[in-house]
mmCIF file of C-alpha atoms in Angstrom:
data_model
loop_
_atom_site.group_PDB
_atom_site.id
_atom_site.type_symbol
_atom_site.label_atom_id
_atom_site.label_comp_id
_atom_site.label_asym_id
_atom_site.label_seq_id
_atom_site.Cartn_x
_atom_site.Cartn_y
_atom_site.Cartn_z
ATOM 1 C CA UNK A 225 -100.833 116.680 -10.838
ATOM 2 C CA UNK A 226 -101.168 115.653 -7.258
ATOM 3 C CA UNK A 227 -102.021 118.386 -4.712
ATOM 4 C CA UNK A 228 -100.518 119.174 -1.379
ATOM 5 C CA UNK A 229 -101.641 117.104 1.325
ATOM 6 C CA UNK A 230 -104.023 118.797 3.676
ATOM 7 C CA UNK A 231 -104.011 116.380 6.375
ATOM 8 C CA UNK A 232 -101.361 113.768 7.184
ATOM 9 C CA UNK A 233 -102.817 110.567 6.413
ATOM 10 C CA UNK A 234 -99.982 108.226 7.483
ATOM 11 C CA UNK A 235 -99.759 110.428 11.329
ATOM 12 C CA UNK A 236 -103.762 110.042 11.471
ATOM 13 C CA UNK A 237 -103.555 106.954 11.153
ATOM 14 C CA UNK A 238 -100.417 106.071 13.483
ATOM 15 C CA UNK A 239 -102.610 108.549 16.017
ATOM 16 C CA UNK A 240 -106.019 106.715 15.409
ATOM 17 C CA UNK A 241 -103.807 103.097 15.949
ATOM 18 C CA UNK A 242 -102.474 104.065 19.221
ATOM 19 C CA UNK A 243 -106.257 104.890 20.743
ATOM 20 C CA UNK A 244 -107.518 101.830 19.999
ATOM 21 C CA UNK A 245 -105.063 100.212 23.010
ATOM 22 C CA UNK A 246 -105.339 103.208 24.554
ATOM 23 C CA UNK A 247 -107.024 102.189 28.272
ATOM 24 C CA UNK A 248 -110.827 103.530 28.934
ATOM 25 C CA UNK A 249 -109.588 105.615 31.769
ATOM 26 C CA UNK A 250 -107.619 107.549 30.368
ATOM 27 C CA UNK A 251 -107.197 110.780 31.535
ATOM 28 C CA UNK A 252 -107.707 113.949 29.364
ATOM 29 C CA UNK A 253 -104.748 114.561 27.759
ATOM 30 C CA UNK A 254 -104.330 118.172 27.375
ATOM 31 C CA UNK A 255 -105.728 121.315 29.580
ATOM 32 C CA UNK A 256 -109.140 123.125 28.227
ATOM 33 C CA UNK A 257 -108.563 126.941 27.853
ATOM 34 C CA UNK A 258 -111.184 129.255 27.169
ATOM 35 C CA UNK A 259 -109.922 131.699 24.489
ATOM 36 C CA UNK A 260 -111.991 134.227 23.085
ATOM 37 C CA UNK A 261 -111.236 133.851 19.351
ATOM 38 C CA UNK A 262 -110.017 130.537 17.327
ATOM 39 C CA UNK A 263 -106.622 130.374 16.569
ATOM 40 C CA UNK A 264 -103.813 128.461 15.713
ATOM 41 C CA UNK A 265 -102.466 126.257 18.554
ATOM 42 C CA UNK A 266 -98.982 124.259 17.726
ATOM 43 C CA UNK A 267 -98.621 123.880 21.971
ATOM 44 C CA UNK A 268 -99.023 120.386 23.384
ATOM 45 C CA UNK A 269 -99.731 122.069 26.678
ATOM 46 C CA UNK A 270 -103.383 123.144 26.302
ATOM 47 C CA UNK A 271 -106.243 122.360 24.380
ATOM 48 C CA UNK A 272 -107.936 125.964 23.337
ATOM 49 C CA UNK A 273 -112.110 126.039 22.908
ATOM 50 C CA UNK A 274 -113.965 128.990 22.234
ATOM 51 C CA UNK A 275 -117.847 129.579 22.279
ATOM 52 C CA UNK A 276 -119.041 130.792 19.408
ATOM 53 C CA UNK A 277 -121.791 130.393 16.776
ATOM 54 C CA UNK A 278 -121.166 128.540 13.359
ATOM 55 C CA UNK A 279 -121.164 131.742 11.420
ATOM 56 C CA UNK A 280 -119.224 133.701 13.787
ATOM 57 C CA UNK A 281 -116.915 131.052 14.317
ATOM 58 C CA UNK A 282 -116.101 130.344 10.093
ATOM 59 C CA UNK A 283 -116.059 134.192 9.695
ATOM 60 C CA UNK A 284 -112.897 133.479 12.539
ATOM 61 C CA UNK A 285 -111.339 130.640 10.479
ATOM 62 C CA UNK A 286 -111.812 132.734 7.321
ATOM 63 C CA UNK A 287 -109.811 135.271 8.949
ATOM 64 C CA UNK A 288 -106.770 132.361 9.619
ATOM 65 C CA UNK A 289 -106.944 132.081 6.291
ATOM 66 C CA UNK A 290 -105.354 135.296 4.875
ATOM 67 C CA UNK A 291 -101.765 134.756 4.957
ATOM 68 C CA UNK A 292 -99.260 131.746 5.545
ATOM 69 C CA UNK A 293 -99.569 129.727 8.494
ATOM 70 C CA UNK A 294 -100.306 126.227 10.172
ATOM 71 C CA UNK A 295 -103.070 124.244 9.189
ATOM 72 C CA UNK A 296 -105.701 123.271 12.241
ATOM 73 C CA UNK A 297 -108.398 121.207 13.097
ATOM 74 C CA UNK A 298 -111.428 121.906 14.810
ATOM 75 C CA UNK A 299 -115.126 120.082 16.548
ATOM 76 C CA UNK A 300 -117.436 122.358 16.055
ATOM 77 C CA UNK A 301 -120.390 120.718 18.696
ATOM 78 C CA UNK A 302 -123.294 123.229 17.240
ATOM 79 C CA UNK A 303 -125.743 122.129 20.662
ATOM 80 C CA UNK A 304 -123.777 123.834 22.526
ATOM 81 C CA UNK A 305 -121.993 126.491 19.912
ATOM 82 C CA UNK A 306 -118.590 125.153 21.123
ATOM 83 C CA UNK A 307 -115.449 124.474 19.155
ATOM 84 C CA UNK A 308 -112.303 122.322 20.519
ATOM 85 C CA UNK A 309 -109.349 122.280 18.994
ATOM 86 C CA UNK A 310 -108.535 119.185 17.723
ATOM 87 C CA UNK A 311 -105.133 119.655 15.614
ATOM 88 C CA UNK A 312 -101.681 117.765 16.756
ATOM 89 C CA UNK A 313 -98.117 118.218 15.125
ATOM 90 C CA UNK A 314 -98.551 121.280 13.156
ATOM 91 C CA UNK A 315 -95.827 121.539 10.478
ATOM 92 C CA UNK A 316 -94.882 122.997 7.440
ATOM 93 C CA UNK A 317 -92.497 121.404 5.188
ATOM 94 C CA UNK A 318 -91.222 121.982 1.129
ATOM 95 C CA UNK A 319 -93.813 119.838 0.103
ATOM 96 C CA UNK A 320 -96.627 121.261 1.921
ATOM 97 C CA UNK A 321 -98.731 121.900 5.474
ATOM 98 C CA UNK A 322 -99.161 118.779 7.618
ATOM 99 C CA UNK A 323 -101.585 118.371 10.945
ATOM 100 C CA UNK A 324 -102.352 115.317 12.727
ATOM 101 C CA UNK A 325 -105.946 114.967 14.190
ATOM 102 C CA UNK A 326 -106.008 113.887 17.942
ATOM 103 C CA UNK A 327 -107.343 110.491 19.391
ATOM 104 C CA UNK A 328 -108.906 113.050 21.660
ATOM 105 C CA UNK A 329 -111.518 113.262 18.393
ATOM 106 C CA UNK A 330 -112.754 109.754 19.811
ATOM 107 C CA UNK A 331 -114.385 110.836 22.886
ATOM 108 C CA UNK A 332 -116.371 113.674 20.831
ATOM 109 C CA UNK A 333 -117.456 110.912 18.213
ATOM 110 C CA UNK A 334 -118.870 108.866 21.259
ATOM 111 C CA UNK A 335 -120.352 111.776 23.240
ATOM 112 C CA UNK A 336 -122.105 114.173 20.673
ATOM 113 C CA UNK A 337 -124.591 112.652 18.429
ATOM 114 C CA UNK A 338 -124.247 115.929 16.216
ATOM 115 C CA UNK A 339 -120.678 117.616 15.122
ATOM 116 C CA UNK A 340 -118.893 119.182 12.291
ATOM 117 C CA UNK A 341 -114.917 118.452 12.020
ATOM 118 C CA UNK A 342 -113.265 121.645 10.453
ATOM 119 C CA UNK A 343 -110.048 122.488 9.423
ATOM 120 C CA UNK A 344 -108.335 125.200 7.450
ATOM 121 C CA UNK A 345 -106.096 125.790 4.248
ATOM 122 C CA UNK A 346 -104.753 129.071 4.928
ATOM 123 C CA UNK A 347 -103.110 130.762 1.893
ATOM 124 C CA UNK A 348 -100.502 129.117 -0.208
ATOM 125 C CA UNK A 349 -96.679 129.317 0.682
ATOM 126 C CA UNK A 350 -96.265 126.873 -1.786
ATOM 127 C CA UNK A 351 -96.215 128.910 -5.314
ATOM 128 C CA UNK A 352 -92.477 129.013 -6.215
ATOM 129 C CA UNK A 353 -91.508 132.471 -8.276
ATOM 130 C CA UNK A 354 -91.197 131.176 -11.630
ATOM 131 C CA UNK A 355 -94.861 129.570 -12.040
ATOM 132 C CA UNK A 356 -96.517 130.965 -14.606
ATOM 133 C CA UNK A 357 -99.579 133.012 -13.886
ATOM 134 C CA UNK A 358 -101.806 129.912 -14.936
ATOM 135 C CA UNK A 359 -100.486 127.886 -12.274
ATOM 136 C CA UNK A 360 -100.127 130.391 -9.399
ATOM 137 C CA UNK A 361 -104.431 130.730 -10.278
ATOM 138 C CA UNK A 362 -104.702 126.767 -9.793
ATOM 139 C CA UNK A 363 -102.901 126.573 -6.700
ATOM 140 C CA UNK A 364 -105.012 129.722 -5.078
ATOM 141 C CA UNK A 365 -108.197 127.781 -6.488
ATOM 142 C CA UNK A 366 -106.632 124.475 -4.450
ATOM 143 C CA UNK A 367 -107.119 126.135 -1.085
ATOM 144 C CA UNK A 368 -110.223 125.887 -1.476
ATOM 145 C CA UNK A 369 -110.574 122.444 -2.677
ATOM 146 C CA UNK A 370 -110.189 119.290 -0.237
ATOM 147 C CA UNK A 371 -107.568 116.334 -0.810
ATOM 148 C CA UNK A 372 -107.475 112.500 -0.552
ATOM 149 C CA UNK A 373 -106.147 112.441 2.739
ATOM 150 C CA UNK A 374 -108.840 114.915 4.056
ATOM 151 C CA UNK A 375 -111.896 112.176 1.828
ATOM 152 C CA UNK A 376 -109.937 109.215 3.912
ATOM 153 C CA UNK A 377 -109.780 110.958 7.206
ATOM 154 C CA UNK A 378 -113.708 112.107 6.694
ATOM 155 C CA UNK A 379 -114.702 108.376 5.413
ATOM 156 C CA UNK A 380 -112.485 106.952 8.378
ATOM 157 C CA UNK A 381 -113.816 108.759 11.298
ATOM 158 C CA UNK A 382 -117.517 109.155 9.972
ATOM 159 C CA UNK A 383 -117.802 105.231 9.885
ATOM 160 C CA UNK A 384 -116.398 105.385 13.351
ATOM 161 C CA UNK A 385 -119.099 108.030 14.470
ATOM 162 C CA UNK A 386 -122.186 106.031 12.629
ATOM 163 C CA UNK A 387 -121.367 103.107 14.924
ATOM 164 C CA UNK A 388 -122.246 104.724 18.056
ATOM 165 C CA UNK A 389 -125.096 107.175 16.431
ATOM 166 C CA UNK A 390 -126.445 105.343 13.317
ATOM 167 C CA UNK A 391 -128.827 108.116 13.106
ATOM 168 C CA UNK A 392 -126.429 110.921 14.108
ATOM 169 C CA UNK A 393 -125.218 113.957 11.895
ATOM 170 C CA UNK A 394 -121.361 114.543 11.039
ATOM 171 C CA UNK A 395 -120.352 116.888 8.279
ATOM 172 C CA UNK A 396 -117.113 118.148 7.372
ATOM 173 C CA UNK A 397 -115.318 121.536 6.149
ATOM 174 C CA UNK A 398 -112.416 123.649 4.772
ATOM 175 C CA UNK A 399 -112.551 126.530 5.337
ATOM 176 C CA UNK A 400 -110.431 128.863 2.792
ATOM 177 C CA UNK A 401 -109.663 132.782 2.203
ATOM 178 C CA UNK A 402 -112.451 131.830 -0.631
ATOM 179 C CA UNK A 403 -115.267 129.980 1.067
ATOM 180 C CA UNK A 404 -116.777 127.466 2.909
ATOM 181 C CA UNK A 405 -116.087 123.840 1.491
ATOM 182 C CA UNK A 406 -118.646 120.823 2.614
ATOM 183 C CA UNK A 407 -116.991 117.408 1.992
ATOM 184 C CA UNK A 408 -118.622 114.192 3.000
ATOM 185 C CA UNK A 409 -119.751 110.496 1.849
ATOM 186 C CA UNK A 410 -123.282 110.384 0.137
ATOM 187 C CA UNK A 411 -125.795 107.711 1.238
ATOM 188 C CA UNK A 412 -124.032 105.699 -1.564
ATOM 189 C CA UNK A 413 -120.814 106.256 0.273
ATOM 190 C CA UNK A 414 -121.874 105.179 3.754
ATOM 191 C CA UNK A 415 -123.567 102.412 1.979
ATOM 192 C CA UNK A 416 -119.896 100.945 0.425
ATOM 193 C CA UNK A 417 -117.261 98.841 1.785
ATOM 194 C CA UNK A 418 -114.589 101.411 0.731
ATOM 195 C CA UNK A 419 -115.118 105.066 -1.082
ATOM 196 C CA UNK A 420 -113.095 105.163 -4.547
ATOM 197 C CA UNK A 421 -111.304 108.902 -3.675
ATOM 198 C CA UNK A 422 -108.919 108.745 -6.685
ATOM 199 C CA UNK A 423 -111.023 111.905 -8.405
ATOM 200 C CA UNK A 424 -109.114 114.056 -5.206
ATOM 201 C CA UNK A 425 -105.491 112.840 -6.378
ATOM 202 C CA UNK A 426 -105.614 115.057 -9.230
ATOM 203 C CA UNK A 427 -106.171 118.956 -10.474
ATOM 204 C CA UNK A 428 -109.698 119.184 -11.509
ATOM 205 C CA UNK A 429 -109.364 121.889 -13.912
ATOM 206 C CA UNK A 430 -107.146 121.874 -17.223
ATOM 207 C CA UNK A 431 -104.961 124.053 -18.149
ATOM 208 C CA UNK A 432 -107.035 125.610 -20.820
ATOM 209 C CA UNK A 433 -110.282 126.072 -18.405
ATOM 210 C CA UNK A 434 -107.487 128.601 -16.385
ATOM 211 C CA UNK A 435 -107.861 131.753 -19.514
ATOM 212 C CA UNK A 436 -109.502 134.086 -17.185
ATOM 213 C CA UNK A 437 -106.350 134.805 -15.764
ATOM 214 C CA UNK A 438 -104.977 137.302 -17.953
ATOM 215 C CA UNK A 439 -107.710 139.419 -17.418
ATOM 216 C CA UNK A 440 -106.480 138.985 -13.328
ATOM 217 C CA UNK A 441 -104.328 141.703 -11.648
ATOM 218 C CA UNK A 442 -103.082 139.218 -8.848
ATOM 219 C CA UNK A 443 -103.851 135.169 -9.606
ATOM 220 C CA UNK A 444 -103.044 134.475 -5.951
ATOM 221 C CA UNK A 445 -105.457 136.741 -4.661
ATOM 222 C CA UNK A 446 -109.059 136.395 -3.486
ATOM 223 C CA UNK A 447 -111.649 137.003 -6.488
ATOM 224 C CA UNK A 448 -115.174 135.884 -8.204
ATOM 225 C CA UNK A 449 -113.368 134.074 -11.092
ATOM 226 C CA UNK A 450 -111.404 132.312 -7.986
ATOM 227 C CA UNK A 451 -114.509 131.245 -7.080
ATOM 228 C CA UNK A 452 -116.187 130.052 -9.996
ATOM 229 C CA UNK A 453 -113.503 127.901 -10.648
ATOM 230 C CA UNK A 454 -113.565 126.143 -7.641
ATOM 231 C CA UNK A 455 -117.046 125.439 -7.877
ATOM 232 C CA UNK A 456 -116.585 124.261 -11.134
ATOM 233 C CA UNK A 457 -113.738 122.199 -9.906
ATOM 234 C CA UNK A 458 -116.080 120.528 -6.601
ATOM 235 C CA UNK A 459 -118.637 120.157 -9.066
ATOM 236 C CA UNK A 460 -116.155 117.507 -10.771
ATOM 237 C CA UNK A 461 -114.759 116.192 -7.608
ATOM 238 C CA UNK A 462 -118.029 115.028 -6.261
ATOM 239 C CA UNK A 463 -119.501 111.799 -7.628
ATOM 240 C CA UNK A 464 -121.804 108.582 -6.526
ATOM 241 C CA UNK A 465 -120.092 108.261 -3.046
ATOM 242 C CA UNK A 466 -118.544 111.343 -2.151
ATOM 243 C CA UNK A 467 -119.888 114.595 -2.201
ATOM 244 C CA UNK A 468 -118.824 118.233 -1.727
ATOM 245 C CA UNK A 469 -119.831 121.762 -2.237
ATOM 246 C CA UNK A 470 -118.476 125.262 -2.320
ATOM 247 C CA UNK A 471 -120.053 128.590 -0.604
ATOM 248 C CA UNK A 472 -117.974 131.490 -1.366
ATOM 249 C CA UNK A 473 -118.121 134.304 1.324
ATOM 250 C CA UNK A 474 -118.204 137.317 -1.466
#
């Protein structure tokens, strides 16, 4: 079964298009503002950045998480414990959470030879109310899990980043209600023409492998057997060229 789209492949790529005639001068296209805590932006007006350790900053994210909401994106530039927003078009639809990624993500490839892009899956609007308790568990374990658009967009603008800092470090997240999810292309993966992502297109875990649920007051809800079956579901989804790993935060 496919999975809801995390990131809009087909607007990140219309966005990434447009920069490339985009003119070097270009002026910056949104406002900075200070905030004192992450959140979700949908304005076009302002471009919010917080300072804030890694830790401090994914304990923020994790607290985006909890209910319904947006999807965002996030540079995290760890040399100077900054993070810029970096989300465009927020929307939610009956099919699932979209967010474009800015061109603006360009001029932080080029200027900061280490980053980390992250983005969030908050919890799932998308579990209709006759799904049986099996399936409500898989799509709580999906949060947690990233899709083919987020491999393409990772593989797309980490190629871009190795060409001006061949020795640089990128690394990319979701951040969940569950954990912390790394995602990424393995020395194999940098070393190919094109990643083979088709592992992300389906549910990693079969229907059987779901039993623990009965012994699960809430399915939907934040728990250890949540987590071991996303681990045992990145532990699938990574391979020869693409890579990821799950850190639960209980």
């Amino acid at each position: 079964m496919k999975r809801l789209v995390a990131m809009a492949l087909p607007l990140l790529a219309a966005l990434l298009l447009c920069s490339l005639a985009a003119p070097a001068g270009e002026p910056e296209p949104r406002p900075w503002k200070l905030e004192p805590r992450l959140r979700v932006n949908p304005s076009p007006a302002l471009r919010a950045v917080v300072r804030a350790g890694r830790a401090q900053g994914e304990a923020q994210l994790r607290e985006l998480c909890a209910a319904p909401s947006y999807e965002e994106i996030w540079a995290y530039v760890p040399d100077e414990k900054l993070w810029i927003e970096l989300g465009c078009c927020e929307r939610a639809t009956r099919n699932g959470n979209y967010v474009g990624i800015e061109v603006y993500v360009y001029r932080l490839l080029k200027k900061h030879s280490r980053i980390a892009i992250y983005h969030i899956h908050p919890k799932t609007a998308f579990i209709r109310e006759n799904y049986h308790a099996d399936k409500r568990l898989m799509k709580t374990v999906e949060e947690a899990l990233p899709s083919l658009e987020d491999i393409n967009a990772a593989e797309l603008l980490s190629r871009r980043f190795w060409i001006e800092h061949p020795q640089g470090e990128i690394a990319w997240f979701v951040v969940s209600r569950h954990g912390v999810t790394q995602y990424g292309l393995t020395p194999a993966g940098r070393a190919a023409e094109e990643v083979d992502g088709q592992a992300f297109l389906f549910d990693p875990l079969d229907p059987d492998e779901l039993g623990e649920v009965d012994t699960l007051p809430d399915p939907t809800a934040p728990s250890p057997t949540v987590n071991r079956l996303a681990a045992r579901a990145v532990a699938r989804l990574g391979g020869p060229e693409v890579f990821v790993r799950f850190r639960p935060f209980d």
